[in-house]
Amino acid sequence: MRYTVVLEPQEEGGFTVQCVEIPGAISQGETREEALANIKEAIELVLEVQWKELHRQRSTVRHEISKVDVADVA
């Protein structure tokens, strides 16, 4: 999967980076490359937590899981 991330250089050095599509997936790094590697890990962790929560809820509430296609806005 591909996600959109926003890299922002910091005055004191390094970068902050956040994922547009996944609120809560935020990270940082001393270099651009480190920040991009760290946001990948942050995205994976947030998605893992969301997946576990969905399955925890699914055991108590009936859900339907489906995928949808959305046009690219960029």
Tab-separated table of N, CA, C and O in Angstrom:
chain	number	residue	atom	x	y	z
A	1	MET	N	0.848	-1.178	0.000
A	1	MET	CA	0.000	0.000	0.000
A	1	MET	C	0.893	1.240	0.000
A	1	MET	O	1.989	1.218	0.546
A	2	ARG	N	0.380	2.292	-0.569
A	2	ARG	CA	1.106	3.562	-0.571
A	2	ARG	C	0.318	4.582	0.245
A	2	ARG	O	-0.903	4.667	0.131
A	3	TYR	N	1.066	5.362	1.010
A	3	TYR	CA	0.467	6.410	1.819
A	3	TYR	C	1.178	7.726	1.532
A	3	TYR	O	2.353	7.741	1.186
A	4	THR	N	0.464	8.810	1.717
A	4	THR	CA	1.031	10.141	1.540
A	4	THR	C	1.585	10.614	2.870
A	4	THR	O	0.883	10.569	3.882
A	5	VAL	N	2.846	11.055	2.872
A	5	VAL	CA	3.446	11.585	4.092
A	5	VAL	C	3.941	13.000	3.835
A	5	VAL	O	4.290	13.361	2.713
A	6	VAL	N	3.946	13.788	4.890
A	6	VAL	CA	4.408	15.168	4.816
A	6	VAL	C	5.650	15.284	5.686
A	6	VAL	O	5.594	15.036	6.894
A	7	LEU	N	6.765	15.638	5.053
A	7	LEU	CA	8.023	15.868	5.764
A	7	LEU	C	8.157	17.355	6.033
A	7	LEU	O	7.954	18.173	5.129
A	8	GLU	N	8.505	17.699	7.262
A	8	GLU	CA	8.662	19.101	7.612
A	8	GLU	C	10.017	19.292	8.294
A	8	GLU	O	10.241	18.749	9.377
A	9	PRO	N	10.931	20.041	7.658
A	9	PRO	CA	12.220	20.301	8.303
A	9	PRO	C	12.005	21.126	9.573
A	9	PRO	O	11.149	22.012	9.614
A	10	GLN	N	12.781	20.821	10.595
A	10	GLN	CA	12.681	21.538	11.862
A	10	GLN	C	13.836	22.525	12.004
A	10	GLN	O	14.953	22.258	11.565
A	11	GLU	N	13.564	23.667	12.609
A	11	GLU	CA	14.593	24.702	12.783
A	11	GLU	C	15.813	24.182	13.529
A	11	GLU	O	16.938	24.537	13.210
A	12	GLU	N	15.575	23.333	14.514
A	12	GLU	CA	16.674	22.811	15.330
A	12	GLU	C	17.380	21.630	14.667
A	12	GLU	O	18.320	21.073	15.205
A	13	GLY	N	16.909	21.246	13.483
A	13	GLY	CA	17.490	20.136	12.737
A	13	GLY	C	16.555	18.953	12.695
A	13	GLY	O	15.649	18.810	13.518
A	14	GLY	N	16.748	18.105	11.734
A	14	GLY	CA	15.915	16.925	11.586
A	14	GLY	C	14.589	17.245	10.919
A	14	GLY	O	14.354	18.361	10.441
A	15	PHE	N	13.737	16.232	10.890
A	15	PHE	CA	12.446	16.333	10.220
A	15	PHE	C	11.358	15.709	11.082
A	15	PHE	O	11.599	14.726	11.768
A	16	THR	N	10.169	16.296	11.016
A	16	THR	CA	8.983	15.601	11.500
A	16	THR	C	8.251	15.108	10.262
A	16	THR	O	8.377	15.695	9.179
A	17	VAL	N	7.510	14.025	10.422
A	17	VAL	CA	6.798	13.449	9.288
A	17	VAL	C	5.498	12.849	9.793
A	17	VAL	O	5.448	12.276	10.879
A	18	GLN	N	4.429	13.053	9.027
A	18	GLN	CA	3.141	12.472	9.403
A	18	GLN	C	2.445	11.936	8.175
A	18	GLN	O	2.659	12.413	7.067
A	19	CYS	N	1.619	10.941	8.399
A	19	CYS	CA	0.873	10.306	7.321
A	19	CYS	C	-0.478	11.007	7.183
A	19	CYS	O	-1.215	11.133	8.165
A	20	VAL	N	-0.788	11.449	5.982
A	20	VAL	CA	-2.034	12.175	5.731
A	20	VAL	C	-3.247	11.279	5.955
A	20	VAL	O	-4.238	11.696	6.558
A	21	GLU	N	-3.178	10.034	5.493
A	21	GLU	CA	-4.337	9.148	5.544
A	21	GLU	C	-4.561	8.479	6.899
A	21	GLU	O	-5.648	7.957	7.155
A	22	ILE	N	-3.547	8.475	7.751
A	22	ILE	CA	-3.664	7.757	9.015
A	22	ILE	C	-3.352	8.697	10.183
A	22	ILE	O	-2.188	8.884	10.547
A	23	PRO	N	-4.378	9.315	10.764
A	23	PRO	CA	-4.149	10.169	11.923
A	23	PRO	C	-3.458	9.369	13.031
A	23	PRO	O	-3.771	8.209	13.259
A	24	GLY	N	-2.512	9.964	13.666
A	24	GLY	CA	-1.784	9.282	14.730
A	24	GLY	C	-0.477	8.686	14.260
A	24	GLY	O	0.367	8.342	15.083
A	25	ALA	N	-0.276	8.539	12.959
A	25	ALA	CA	0.989	8.039	12.429
A	25	ALA	C	1.901	9.241	12.209
A	25	ALA	O	1.877	9.896	11.172
A	26	ILE	N	2.681	9.540	13.228
A	26	ILE	CA	3.578	10.700	13.244
A	26	ILE	C	4.927	10.225	13.747
A	26	ILE	O	5.011	9.399	14.656
A	27	SER	N	6.000	10.759	13.158
A	27	SER	CA	7.330	10.374	13.609
A	27	SER	C	8.307	11.500	13.310
A	27	SER	O	7.903	12.603	12.937
A	28	GLN	N	9.590	11.190	13.464
A	28	GLN	CA	10.640	12.169	13.209
A	28	GLN	C	11.933	11.435	12.895
A	28	GLN	O	12.012	10.218	13.035
A	29	GLY	N	12.924	12.187	12.471
A	29	GLY	CA	14.234	11.613	12.212
A	29	GLY	C	15.246	12.717	12.015
A	29	GLY	O	14.892	13.835	11.657
A	30	GLU	N	16.508	12.392	12.249
A	30	GLU	CA	17.575	13.370	12.071
A	30	GLU	C	17.801	13.685	10.590
A	30	GLU	O	18.171	14.795	10.242
A	31	THR	N	17.576	12.693	9.718
A	31	THR	CA	17.723	12.887	8.280
A	31	THR	C	16.393	12.567	7.609
A	31	THR	O	15.505	11.948	8.210
A	32	ARG	N	16.288	12.961	6.346
A	32	ARG	CA	15.087	12.655	5.565
A	32	ARG	C	14.875	11.146	5.498
A	32	ARG	O	13.765	10.648	5.695
A	33	GLU	N	15.948	10.410	5.234
A	33	GLU	CA	15.867	8.957	5.117
A	33	GLU	C	15.428	8.308	6.429
A	33	GLU	O	14.616	7.387	6.440
A	34	GLU	N	15.977	8.792	7.533
A	34	GLU	CA	15.606	8.248	8.848
A	34	GLU	C	14.142	8.555	9.152
A	34	GLU	O	13.409	7.693	9.649
A	35	ALA	N	13.699	9.764	8.839
A	35	ALA	CA	12.299	10.141	9.078
A	35	ALA	C	11.361	9.264	8.259
A	35	ALA	O	10.331	8.803	8.761
A	36	LEU	N	11.709	8.986	6.992
A	36	LEU	CA	10.866	8.136	6.150
A	36	LEU	C	10.836	6.703	6.660
A	36	LEU	O	9.788	6.053	6.652
A	37	ALA	N	11.972	6.196	7.125
A	37	ALA	CA	11.995	4.845	7.698
A	37	ALA	C	11.149	4.791	8.967
A	37	ALA	O	10.398	3.832	9.194
A	38	ASN	N	11.235	5.839	9.779
A	38	ASN	CA	10.486	5.867	11.037
A	38	ASN	C	8.982	5.983	10.809
A	38	ASN	O	8.198	5.391	11.552
A	39	ILE	N	8.563	6.731	9.775
A	39	ILE	CA	7.119	6.847	9.537
A	39	ILE	C	6.559	5.531	9.029
A	39	ILE	O	5.415	5.181	9.331
A	40	LYS	N	7.344	4.778	8.280
A	40	LYS	CA	6.878	3.455	7.850
A	40	LYS	C	6.575	2.589	9.065
A	40	LYS	O	5.545	1.915	9.128
A	41	GLU	N	7.471	2.613	10.042
A	41	GLU	CA	7.259	1.837	11.264
A	41	GLU	C	6.037	2.351	12.027
A	41	GLU	O	5.232	1.563	12.524
A	42	ALA	N	5.882	3.665	12.098
A	42	ALA	CA	4.733	4.247	12.804
A	42	ALA	C	3.422	3.841	12.135
A	42	ALA	O	2.450	3.495	12.811
A	43	ILE	N	3.390	3.867	10.805
A	43	ILE	CA	2.182	3.459	10.065
A	43	ILE	C	1.864	2.009	10.374
A	43	ILE	O	0.708	1.656	10.658
A	44	GLU	N	2.866	1.139	10.314
A	44	GLU	CA	2.655	-0.280	10.600
A	44	GLU	C	2.106	-0.489	12.003
A	44	GLU	O	1.178	-1.284	12.210
A	45	LEU	N	2.647	0.233	12.976
A	45	LEU	CA	2.189	0.081	14.364
A	45	LEU	C	0.749	0.556	14.535
A	45	LEU	O	-0.052	-0.111	15.201
A	46	VAL	N	0.408	1.705	13.942
A	46	VAL	CA	-0.965	2.212	14.058
A	46	VAL	C	-1.937	1.241	13.401
A	46	VAL	O	-2.993	0.921	13.961
A	47	LEU	N	-1.593	0.747	12.214
A	47	LEU	CA	-2.475	-0.197	11.531
A	47	LEU	C	-2.626	-1.496	12.318
A	47	LEU	O	-3.720	-2.067	12.377
A	48	GLU	N	-1.558	-1.954	12.941
A	48	GLU	CA	-1.637	-3.171	13.759
A	48	GLU	C	-2.582	-2.975	14.936
A	48	GLU	O	-3.421	-3.837	15.219
A	49	VAL	N	-2.483	-1.846	15.599
A	49	VAL	CA	-3.372	-1.553	16.732
A	49	VAL	C	-4.822	-1.458	16.253
A	49	VAL	O	-5.728	-2.010	16.884
A	50	GLN	N	-5.052	-0.784	15.130
A	50	GLN	CA	-6.409	-0.668	14.594
A	50	GLN	C	-6.971	-2.036	14.223
A	50	GLN	O	-8.141	-2.316	14.466
A	51	TRP	N	-6.155	-2.894	13.619
A	51	TRP	CA	-6.575	-4.240	13.224
A	51	TRP	C	-6.968	-5.058	14.458
A	51	TRP	O	-8.004	-5.712	14.480
A	52	LYS	N	-6.129	-5.002	15.502
A	52	LYS	CA	-6.428	-5.740	16.738
A	52	LYS	C	-7.714	-5.228	17.384
A	52	LYS	O	-8.522	-6.017	17.867
A	53	GLU	N	-7.901	-3.917	17.379
A	53	GLU	CA	-9.112	-3.330	17.961
A	53	GLU	C	-10.348	-3.744	17.170
A	53	GLU	O	-11.379	-4.079	17.751
A	54	LEU	N	-10.255	-3.750	15.859
A	54	LEU	CA	-11.369	-4.173	15.018
A	54	LEU	C	-11.747	-5.617	15.323
A	54	LEU	O	-12.929	-5.941	15.477
A	55	HIS	N	-10.758	-6.484	15.453
A	55	HIS	CA	-11.046	-7.888	15.726
A	55	HIS	C	-11.546	-8.107	17.160
A	55	HIS	O	-12.349	-8.997	17.395
A	56	ARG	N	-11.086	-7.276	18.084
A	56	ARG	CA	-11.596	-7.361	19.459
A	56	ARG	C	-13.072	-6.985	19.476
A	56	ARG	O	-13.895	-7.668	20.053
A	57	GLN	N	-13.414	-5.903	18.785
A	57	GLN	CA	-14.810	-5.463	18.715
A	57	GLN	C	-15.654	-6.465	17.945
A	57	GLN	O	-16.813	-6.683	18.270
A	58	ARG	N	-15.063	-7.059	16.936
A	58	ARG	CA	-15.793	-7.994	16.092
A	58	ARG	C	-16.295	-9.197	16.881
A	58	ARG	O	-17.310	-9.789	16.544
A	59	SER	N	-15.584	-9.550	17.933
A	59	SER	CA	-16.005	-10.693	18.730
A	59	SER	C	-17.257	-10.385	19.550
A	59	SER	O	-17.961	-11.291	19.962
A	60	THR	N	-17.546	-9.097	19.768
A	60	THR	CA	-18.713	-8.734	20.564
A	60	THR	C	-19.819	-8.080	19.741
A	60	THR	O	-20.965	-8.071	20.146
A	61	VAL	N	-19.474	-7.509	18.578
A	61	VAL	CA	-20.443	-6.815	17.738
A	61	VAL	C	-20.297	-7.334	16.309
A	61	VAL	O	-19.189	-7.541	15.829
A	62	ARG	N	-21.404	-7.512	15.648
A	62	ARG	CA	-21.360	-8.009	14.270
A	62	ARG	C	-20.951	-6.876	13.320
A	62	ARG	O	-21.554	-5.810	13.317
A	63	HIS	N	-19.892	-7.115	12.528
A	63	HIS	CA	-19.388	-6.134	11.565
A	63	HIS	C	-19.287	-6.762	10.187
A	63	HIS	O	-19.140	-7.967	10.052
A	64	GLU	N	-19.338	-5.921	9.193
A	64	GLU	CA	-19.025	-6.348	7.829
A	64	GLU	C	-17.772	-5.594	7.407
A	64	GLU	O	-17.699	-4.376	7.552
A	65	ILE	N	-16.786	-6.306	6.919
A	65	ILE	CA	-15.545	-5.694	6.479
A	65	ILE	C	-15.503	-5.732	4.963
A	65	ILE	O	-15.740	-6.776	4.351
A	66	SER	N	-15.217	-4.589	4.343
A	66	SER	CA	-15.184	-4.508	2.904
A	66	SER	C	-14.093	-3.537	2.490
A	66	SER	O	-13.611	-2.747	3.308
A	67	LYS	N	-13.678	-3.591	1.229
A	67	LYS	CA	-12.693	-2.647	0.687
A	67	LYS	C	-13.390	-1.769	-0.349
A	67	LYS	O	-14.296	-2.225	-1.040
A	68	VAL	N	-12.947	-0.514	-0.441
A	68	VAL	CA	-13.493	0.403	-1.430
A	68	VAL	C	-12.341	1.055	-2.179
A	68	VAL	O	-11.252	1.224	-1.649
A	69	ASP	N	-12.574	1.408	-3.442
A	69	ASP	CA	-11.601	2.142	-4.244
A	69	ASP	C	-11.973	3.616	-4.223
A	69	ASP	O	-13.155	3.969	-4.354
A	70	VAL	N	-10.962	4.462	-4.066
A	70	VAL	CA	-11.170	5.906	-4.035
A	70	VAL	C	-10.248	6.516	-5.080
A	70	VAL	O	-9.087	6.136	-5.191
A	71	ALA	N	-10.756	7.481	-5.841
A	71	ALA	CA	-9.959	8.119	-6.878
A	71	ALA	C	-8.788	8.878	-6.263
A	71	ALA	O	-8.894	9.428	-5.155
A	72	ASP	N	-7.686	8.931	-6.976
A	72	ASP	CA	-6.497	9.655	-6.531
A	72	ASP	C	-6.768	11.156	-6.662
A	72	ASP	O	-7.138	11.629	-7.726
A	73	VAL	N	-6.595	11.898	-5.580
A	73	VAL	CA	-6.887	13.331	-5.591
A	73	VAL	C	-5.664	14.173	-5.938
A	73	VAL	O	-5.771	15.368	-6.125
A	74	ALA	N	-4.507	13.549	-5.980
A	74	ALA	CA	-3.283	14.320	-6.264
A	74	ALA	C	-2.899	14.245	-7.714
A	74	ALA	O	-3.177	13.388	-8.443
